[in-house]
Coordinates of C-alpha atoms in Angstrom, one line a residue:
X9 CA -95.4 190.1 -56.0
X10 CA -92.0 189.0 -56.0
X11 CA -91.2 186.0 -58.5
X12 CA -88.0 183.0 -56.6
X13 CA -87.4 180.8 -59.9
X14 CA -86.5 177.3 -57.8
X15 CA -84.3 176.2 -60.3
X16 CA -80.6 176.3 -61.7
X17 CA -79.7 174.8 -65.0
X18 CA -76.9 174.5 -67.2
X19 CA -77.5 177.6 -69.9
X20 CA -77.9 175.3 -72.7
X21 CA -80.8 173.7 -70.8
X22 CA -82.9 176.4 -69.6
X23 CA -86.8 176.1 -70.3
X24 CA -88.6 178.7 -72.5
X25 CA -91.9 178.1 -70.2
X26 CA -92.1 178.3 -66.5
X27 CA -95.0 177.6 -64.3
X28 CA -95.6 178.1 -60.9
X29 CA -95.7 175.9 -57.8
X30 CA -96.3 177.9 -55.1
X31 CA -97.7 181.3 -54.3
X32 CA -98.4 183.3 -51.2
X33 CA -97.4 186.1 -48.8
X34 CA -95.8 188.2 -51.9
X35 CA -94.2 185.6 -53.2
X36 CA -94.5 183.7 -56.4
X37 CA -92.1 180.5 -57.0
X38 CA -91.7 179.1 -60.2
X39 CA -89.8 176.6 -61.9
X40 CA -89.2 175.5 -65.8
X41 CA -91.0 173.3 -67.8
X42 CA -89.6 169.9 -67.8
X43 CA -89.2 166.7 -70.0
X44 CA -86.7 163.4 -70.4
X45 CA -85.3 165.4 -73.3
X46 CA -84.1 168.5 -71.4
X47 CA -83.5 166.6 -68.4
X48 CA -81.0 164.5 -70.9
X49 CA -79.4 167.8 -72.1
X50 CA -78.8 168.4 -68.7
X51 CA -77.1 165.3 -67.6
X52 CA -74.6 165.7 -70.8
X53 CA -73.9 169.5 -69.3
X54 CA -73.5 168.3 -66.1
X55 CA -70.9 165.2 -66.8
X56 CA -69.1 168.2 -69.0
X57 CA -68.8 170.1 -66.0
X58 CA -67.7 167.2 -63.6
X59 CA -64.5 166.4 -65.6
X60 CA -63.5 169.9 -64.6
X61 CA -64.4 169.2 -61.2
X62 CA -62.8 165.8 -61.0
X63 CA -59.1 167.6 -61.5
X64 CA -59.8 170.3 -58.8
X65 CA -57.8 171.4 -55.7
X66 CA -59.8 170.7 -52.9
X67 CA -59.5 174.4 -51.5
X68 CA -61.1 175.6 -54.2
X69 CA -64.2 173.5 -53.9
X70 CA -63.9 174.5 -50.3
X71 CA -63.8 178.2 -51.0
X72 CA -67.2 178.2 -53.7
X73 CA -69.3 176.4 -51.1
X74 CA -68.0 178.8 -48.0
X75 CA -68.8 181.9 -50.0
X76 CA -72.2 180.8 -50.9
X77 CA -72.9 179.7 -47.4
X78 CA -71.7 183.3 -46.6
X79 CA -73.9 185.3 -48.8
X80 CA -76.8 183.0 -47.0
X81 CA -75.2 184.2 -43.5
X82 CA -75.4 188.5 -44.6
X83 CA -78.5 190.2 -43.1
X84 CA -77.6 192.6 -46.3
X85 CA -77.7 190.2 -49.2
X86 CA -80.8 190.3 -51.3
X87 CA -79.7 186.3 -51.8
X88 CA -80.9 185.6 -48.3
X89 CA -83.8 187.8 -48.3
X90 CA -85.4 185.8 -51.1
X91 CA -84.1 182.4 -49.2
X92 CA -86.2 184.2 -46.3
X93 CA -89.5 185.2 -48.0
X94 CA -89.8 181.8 -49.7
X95 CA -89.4 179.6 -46.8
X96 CA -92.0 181.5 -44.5
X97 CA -94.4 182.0 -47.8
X98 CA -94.0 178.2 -49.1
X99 CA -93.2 176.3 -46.2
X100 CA -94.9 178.1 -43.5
X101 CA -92.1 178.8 -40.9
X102 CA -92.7 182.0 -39.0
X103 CA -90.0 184.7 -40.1
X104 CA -87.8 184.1 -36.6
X105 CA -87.4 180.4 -37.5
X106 CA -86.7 180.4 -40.9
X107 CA -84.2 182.9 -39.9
X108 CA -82.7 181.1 -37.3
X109 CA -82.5 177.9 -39.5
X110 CA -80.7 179.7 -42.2
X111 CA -78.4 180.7 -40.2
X112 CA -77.3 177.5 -38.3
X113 CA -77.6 174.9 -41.5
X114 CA -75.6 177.6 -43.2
X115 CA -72.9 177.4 -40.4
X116 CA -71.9 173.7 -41.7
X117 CA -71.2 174.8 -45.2
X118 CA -68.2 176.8 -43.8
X119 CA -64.5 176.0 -44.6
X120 CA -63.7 174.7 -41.4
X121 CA -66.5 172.6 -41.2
X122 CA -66.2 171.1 -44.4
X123 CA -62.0 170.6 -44.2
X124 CA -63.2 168.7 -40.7
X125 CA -65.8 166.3 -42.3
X126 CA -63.3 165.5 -44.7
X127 CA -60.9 164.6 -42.0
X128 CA -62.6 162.6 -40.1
X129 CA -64.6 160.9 -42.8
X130 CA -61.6 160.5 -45.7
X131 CA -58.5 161.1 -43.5
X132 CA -58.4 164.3 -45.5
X133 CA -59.0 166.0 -48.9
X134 CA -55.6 164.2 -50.4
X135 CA -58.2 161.0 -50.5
X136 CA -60.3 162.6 -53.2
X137 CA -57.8 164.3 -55.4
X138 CA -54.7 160.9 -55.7
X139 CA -53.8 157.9 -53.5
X140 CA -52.8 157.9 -49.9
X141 CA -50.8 155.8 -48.3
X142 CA -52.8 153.2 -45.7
X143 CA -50.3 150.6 -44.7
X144 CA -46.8 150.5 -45.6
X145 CA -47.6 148.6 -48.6
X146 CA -51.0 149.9 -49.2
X147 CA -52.8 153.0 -51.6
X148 CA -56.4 154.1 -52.0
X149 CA -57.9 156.6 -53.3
X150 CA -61.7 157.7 -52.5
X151 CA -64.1 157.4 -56.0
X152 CA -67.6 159.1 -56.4
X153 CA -69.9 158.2 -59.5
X154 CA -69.4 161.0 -61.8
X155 CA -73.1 162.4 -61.5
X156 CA -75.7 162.0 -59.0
X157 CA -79.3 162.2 -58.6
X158 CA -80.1 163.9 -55.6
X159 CA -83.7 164.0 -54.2
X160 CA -84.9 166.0 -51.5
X161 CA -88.2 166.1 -48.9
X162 CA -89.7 169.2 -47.5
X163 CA -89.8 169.0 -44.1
X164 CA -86.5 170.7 -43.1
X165 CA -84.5 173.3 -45.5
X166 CA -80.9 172.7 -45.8
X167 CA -81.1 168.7 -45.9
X168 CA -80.8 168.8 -49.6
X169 CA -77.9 171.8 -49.5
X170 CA -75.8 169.8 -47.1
X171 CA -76.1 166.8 -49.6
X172 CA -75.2 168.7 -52.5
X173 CA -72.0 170.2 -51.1
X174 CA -71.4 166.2 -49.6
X175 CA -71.0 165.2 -53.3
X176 CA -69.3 168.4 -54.3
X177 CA -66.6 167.7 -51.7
X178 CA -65.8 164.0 -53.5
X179 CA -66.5 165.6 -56.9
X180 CA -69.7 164.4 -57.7
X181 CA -71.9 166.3 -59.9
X182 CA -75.6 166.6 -58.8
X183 CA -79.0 166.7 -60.5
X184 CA -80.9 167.7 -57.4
X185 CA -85.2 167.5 -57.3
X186 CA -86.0 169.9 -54.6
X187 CA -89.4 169.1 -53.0
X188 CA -92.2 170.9 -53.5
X189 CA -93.0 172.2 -49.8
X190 CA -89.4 173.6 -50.1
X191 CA -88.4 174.4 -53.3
X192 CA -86.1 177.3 -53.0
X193 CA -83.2 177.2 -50.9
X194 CA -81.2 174.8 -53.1
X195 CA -81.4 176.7 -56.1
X196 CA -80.6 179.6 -54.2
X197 CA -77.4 177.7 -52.9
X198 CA -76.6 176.8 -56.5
X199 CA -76.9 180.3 -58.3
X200 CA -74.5 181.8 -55.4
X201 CA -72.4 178.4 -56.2
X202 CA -72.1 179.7 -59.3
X203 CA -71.4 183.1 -58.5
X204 CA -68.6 182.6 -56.3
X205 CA -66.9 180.2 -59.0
X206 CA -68.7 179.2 -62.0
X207 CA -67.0 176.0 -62.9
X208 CA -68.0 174.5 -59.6
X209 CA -71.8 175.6 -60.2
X210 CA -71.6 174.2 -63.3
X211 CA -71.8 171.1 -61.5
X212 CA -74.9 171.5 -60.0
X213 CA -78.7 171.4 -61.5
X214 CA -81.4 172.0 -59.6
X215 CA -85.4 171.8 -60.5
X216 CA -88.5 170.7 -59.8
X217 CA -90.7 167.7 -61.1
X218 CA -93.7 166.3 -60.1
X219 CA -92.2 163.0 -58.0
X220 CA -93.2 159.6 -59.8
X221 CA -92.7 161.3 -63.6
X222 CA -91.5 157.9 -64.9
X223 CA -90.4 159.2 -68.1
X224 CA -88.1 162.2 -66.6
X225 CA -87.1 160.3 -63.9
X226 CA -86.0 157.1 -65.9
X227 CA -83.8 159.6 -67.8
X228 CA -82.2 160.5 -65.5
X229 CA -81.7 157.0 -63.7
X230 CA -79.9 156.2 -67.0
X231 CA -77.1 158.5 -66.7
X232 CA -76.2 158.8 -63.4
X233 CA -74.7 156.3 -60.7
X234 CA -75.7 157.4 -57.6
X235 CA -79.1 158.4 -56.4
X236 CA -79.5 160.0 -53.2
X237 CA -82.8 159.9 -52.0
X238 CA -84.6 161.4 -48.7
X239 CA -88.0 161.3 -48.3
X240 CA -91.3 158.7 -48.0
X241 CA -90.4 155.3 -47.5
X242 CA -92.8 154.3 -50.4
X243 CA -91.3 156.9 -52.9
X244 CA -87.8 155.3 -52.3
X245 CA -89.2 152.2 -52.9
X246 CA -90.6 153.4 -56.5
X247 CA -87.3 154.8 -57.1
X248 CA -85.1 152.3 -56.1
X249 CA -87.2 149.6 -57.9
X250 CA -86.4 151.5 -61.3
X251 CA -82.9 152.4 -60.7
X252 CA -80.4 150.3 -63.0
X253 CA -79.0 147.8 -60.9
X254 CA -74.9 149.5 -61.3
X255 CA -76.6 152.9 -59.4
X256 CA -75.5 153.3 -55.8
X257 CA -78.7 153.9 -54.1
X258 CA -78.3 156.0 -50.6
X259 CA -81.7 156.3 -49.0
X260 CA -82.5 158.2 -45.9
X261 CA -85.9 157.4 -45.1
X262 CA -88.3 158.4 -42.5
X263 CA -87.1 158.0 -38.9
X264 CA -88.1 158.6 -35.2
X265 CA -86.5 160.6 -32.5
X266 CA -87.1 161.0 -28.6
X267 CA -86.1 162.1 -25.2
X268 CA -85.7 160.5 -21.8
X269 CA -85.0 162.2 -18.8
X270 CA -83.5 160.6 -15.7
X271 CA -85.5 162.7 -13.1
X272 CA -83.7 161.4 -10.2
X273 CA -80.3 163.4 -11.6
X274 CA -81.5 165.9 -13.5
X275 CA -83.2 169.4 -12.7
X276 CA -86.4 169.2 -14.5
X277 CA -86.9 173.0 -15.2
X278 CA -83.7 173.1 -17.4
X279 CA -84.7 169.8 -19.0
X280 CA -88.1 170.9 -19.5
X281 CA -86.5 174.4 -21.3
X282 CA -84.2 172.3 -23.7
X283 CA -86.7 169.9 -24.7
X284 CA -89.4 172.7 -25.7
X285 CA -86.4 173.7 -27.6
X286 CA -85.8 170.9 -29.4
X287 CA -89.7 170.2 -29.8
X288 CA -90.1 173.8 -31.4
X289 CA -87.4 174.1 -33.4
X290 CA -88.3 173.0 -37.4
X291 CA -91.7 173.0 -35.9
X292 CA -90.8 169.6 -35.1
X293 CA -90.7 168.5 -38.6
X294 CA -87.2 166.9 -38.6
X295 CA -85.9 163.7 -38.3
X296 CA -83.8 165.1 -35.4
X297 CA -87.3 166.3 -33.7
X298 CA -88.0 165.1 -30.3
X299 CA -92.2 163.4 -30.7
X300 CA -92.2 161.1 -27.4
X301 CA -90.1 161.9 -23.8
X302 CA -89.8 159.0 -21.2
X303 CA -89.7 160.1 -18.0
X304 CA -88.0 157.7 -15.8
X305 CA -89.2 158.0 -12.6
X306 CA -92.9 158.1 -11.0
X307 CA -96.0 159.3 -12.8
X308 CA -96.2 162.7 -10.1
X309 CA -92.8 163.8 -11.5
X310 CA -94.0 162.9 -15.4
X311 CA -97.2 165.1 -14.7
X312 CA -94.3 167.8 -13.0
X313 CA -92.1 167.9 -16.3
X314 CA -95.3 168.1 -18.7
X315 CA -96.4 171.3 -16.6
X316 CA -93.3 172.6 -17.0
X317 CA -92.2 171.5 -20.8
X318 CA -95.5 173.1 -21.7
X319 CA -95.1 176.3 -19.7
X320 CA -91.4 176.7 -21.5
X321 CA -93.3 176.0 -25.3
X322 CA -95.5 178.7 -24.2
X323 CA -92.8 180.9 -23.7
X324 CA -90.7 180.2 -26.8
X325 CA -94.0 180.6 -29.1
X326 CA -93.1 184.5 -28.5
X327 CA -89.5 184.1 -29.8
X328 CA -90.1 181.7 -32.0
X329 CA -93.8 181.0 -32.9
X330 CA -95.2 178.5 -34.9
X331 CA -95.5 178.6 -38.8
X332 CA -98.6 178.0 -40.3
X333 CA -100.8 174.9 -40.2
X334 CA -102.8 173.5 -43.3
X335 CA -105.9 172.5 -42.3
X336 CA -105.1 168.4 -42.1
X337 CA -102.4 169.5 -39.7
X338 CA -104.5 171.3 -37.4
X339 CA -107.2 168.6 -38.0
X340 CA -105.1 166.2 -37.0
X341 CA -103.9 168.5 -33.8
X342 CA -107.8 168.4 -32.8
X343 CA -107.9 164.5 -32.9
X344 CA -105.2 163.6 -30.8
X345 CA -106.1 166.5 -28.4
X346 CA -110.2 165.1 -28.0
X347 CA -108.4 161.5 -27.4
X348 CA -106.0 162.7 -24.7
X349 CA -109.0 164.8 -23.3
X350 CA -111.5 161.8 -23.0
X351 CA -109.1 159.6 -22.0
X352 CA -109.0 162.0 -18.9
X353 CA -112.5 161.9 -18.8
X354 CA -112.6 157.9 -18.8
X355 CA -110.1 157.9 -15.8
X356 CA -107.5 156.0 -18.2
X357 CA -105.0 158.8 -16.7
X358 CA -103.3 161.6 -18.7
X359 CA -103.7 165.4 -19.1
X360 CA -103.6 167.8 -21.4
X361 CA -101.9 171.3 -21.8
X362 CA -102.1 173.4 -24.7
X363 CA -104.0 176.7 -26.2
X364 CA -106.7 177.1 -28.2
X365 CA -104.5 178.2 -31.1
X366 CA -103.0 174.7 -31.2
X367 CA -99.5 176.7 -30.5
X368 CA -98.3 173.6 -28.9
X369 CA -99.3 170.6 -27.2
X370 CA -98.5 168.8 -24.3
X371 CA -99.7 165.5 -23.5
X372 CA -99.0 163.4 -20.8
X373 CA -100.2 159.5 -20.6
X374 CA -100.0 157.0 -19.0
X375 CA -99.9 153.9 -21.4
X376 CA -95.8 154.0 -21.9
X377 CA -96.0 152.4 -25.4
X378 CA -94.1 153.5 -28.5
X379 CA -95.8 156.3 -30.7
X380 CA -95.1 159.4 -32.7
X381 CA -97.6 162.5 -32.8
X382 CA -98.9 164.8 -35.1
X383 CA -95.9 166.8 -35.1
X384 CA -95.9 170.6 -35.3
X385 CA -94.9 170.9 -31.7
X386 CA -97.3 168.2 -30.3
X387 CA -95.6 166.5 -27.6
X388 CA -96.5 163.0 -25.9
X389 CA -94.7 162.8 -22.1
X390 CA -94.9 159.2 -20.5
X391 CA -93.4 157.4 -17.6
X392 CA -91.2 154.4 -17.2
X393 CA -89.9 152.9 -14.0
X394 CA -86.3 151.9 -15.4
X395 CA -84.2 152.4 -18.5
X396 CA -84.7 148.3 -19.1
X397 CA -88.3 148.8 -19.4
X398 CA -88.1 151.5 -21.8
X399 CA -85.6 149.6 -23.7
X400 CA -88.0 146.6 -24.3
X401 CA -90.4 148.9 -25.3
X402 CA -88.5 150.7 -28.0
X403 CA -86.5 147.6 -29.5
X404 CA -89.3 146.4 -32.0
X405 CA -89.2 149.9 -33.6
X406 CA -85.2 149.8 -33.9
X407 CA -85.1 150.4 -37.6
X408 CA -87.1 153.6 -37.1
X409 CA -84.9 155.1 -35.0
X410 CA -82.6 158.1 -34.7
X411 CA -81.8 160.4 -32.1
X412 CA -81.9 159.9 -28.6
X413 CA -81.5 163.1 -26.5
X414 CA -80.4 162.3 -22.7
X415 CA -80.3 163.7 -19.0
X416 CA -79.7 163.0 -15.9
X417 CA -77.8 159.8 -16.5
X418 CA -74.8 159.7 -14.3
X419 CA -71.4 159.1 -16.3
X420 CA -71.2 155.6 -15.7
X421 CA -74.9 155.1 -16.2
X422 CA -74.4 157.1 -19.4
X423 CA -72.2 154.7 -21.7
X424 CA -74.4 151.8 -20.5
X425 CA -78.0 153.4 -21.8
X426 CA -76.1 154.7 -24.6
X427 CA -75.1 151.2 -25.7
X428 CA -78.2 149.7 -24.6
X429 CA -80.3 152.2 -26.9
X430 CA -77.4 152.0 -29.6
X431 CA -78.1 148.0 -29.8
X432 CA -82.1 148.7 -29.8
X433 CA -81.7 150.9 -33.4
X434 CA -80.5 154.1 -32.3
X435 CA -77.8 155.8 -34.2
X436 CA -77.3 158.9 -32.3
X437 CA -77.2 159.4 -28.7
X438 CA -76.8 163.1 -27.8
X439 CA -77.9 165.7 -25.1
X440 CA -81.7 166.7 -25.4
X441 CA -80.1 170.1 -26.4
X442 CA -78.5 169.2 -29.2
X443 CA -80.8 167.1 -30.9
X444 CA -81.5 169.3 -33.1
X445 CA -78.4 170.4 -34.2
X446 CA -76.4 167.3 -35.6
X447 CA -72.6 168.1 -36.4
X448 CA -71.4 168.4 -40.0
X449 CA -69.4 164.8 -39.1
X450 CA -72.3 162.5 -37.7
X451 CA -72.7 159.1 -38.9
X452 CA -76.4 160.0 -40.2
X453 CA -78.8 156.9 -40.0
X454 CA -75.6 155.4 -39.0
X455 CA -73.1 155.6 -41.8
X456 CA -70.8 157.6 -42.9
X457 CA -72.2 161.1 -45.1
X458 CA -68.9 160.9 -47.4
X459 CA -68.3 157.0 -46.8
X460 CA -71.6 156.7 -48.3
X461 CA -71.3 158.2 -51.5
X462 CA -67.7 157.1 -52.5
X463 CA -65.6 153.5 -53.0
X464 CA -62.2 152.8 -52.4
X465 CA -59.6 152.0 -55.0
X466 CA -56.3 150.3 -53.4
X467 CA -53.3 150.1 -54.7
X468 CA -51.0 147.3 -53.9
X469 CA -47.0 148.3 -54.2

């Protein structure tokens, strides 16, 4: 059996004991033994490290992350193999999609990429390293706290990556808690950090505790000065309620996304292929992850599109097929399935299309009212007569709202449901193709991913 340790600590602060947290298909995953003391020991390495980091050349923070991200990229490092085994063992995703998200997370953590965000989020990596001018009589210089702590979810790898290279890039050191449904790939990213330039990965700790360990957490909360936290609503809370009131709390919390398709201007067969995309893809687990499409347009063409939307899931299963489900998941699967069904039954409208091995499912019904689903490629397809309607309907779930994938709005239409769904809580208004696949610059939840983590010093001459 082949043993991924899912940490990467300062030397000083490696555990004697390890214990595992996940195990299956050949793959053991363990991480060190944790307490506030180490975690302590690990702080002090880490704000050691960041005084190094602070004085850095941008390029050369640049070039550690890109040659990380390319070792993650080579079919023929045993670096990306390991990512690989873990992600299908512990999280579940079929060896095609793990593969596939590897490499397009890994794409963003590429020097261009990175030089880019910087650009357009900082006006460029001078902002980070000594004052630019602003006005003619006008300096500032971009500040991150010296250490951060960095918490991750599950649901989709390379979140918590992209976050640690985020505060790398405005020299922040991070103490990162990976999740427990996906603790590898960060620790990965670290050790290859550290490879292609020690003194960067010296600047990054990564390792598992059980979430809610007061006394480890609390010791961390007192040395850092930023937290970054994605994940349950109710765990931010707990975290944010203990965090000293000078820490810089980022949260990125749970959030909705969905589809509408104008069928009047759009070809429904190519919409139908690039929304099974988007559904599939992270097995819908992300953020990003299309759960609802509004049809706008008569009930006979919502039925079309959910006979064809399903008929394209069917076809990506082969390419990409669904990871595993617990048995919750597929539980939960069954139940919203039997309500759909009898709800046929009853003559309250709505069909159902999906296999017996819960591969996907498609849903269509006809009470146009705001919901998610059950995720892992569960999809609800409903019917509005205008963009106005669907507006009204969405507006009182504005703060859970993200992405917005569109066709068939004509330009002119376009900027006007993009504004309208823009003022109703979404932050991102995209193609239903590329809902997945959020550039390395988007305002994410609506703010800025470098704005967020730094503040401006000005000088005045």
């Amino acid at each position: 059996m082949r043993t991924i340790r899912a940490s990467h600590l300062p030397q000083d602060a490696v555990a004697a004991t390890e214990r595992v947290v996940a195990e299956g298909g050949g793959v053991r995953v363990v991480v060190p033994t944790i307490d506030a003391a180490r975690i302590d020991r690990v702080c002090d390495a880490l704000l050691r490290a960041q005084e190094r980091l602070r004085t850095m050349r941008t390029e050369r923070v640049i070039r550690a992350i890109d040659g990380a991200a390319r070792r993650l990229s080579d079919p023929a490092d045993p670096a990306r193999a390991d990512v690989l085994a873990a992600l299908h063992a512990v999280s579940g995703f079929s060896p095609p999609m793990a593969s596939l998200l590897l490499d397009r997370v890994a794409m963003d953590w590429l020097a261009p990429q990175l030089e880019q965000l910087l650009d357009a989020e900082l006006g460029g990596p001078a902002a980070v390293e000594s004052f630019i001018a602003r006005s003619p009589r006008r300096c500032a210089r971009a500040v991150a706290p010296p250490l951060g702590l960095h918490v991750f979810s599950g649901n989709v790898p390379g979140v918590g990556v992209t976050s640690i290279v985020r505060a790398l890039l405005v020299r922040s050191a991070v103490l990162a808690k990976p999740a427990a449904a996906e603790p590898v790939l960060a620790a990965s990213f670290a050790r290859l950090l550290a490879d292609a330039d020690p003194e960067v990965g010296d600047c990054v700790a990564v390792t598992y505790w059980t979430g809610g360990d007061a006394g480890i957490e609390n010791a961390a909360l007192a040395r850092v000065g930023l937290v970054v936290h994605y994940g349950a609503a109710d765990a931010i809370a707990d975290l944010r309620a203990r965090a000293p009131a000078h820490v810089h709390f980022v949260e990125h919390g749970p959030r909705i996304s969905f589809a509408v398709i104008h069928a009047a201007g759009t070809a429904l067969p190519d919409a139908a292929e690039d929304l099974a995309r988007a559904v599939a893809l992270f097995d819908q687990q992300g953020c990003v992850s299309p759960q609802t499409a509004w049809v706008i347009g008569t009930r006979e063409l919502a039925r079309t599109f959910a006979t064809l939307t399903a008929a394209a899931l069917a076809g990506i299963q082969h390419e990409l097929p669904r990871g595993r489900l617990d048995a919750a998941e597929a539980a939960a699967i069954r139940d919203m399935r039997t309500r759909a069904e009898f709800g046929e039954i009853a003559g309250r409208g709505g069909a159902l299309w999906g296999p017996p091995d819960l591969a996907y499912s498609v849903i269509l019904s006809d009470d146009p009212a705001f919901e998610g689903t059950c995720l892992n490629r569960t999809l609800l397809i409903k019917h509005v007569p205008d963009l106005d309607t669907l507006i009204g309907i969405v507006r009182p779930f504005g703060k859970s709202l993200q992405t917005v994938g569109l066709t068939g709005f004509a330009a002119d239409e376009l900027i006007h449901a993009a504004s309208s769904l823009g003022d109703a809580g979404a932050t991102r208004i995209t193609t239903i193709a590329d809902m997945p696949w959020p550039p390395p610059t988007w305002h994410h939840d609506g703010r800025g991913p470098l704005q967020e983590l730094v503040r401006w010093i000005d000088l005045e001459t």
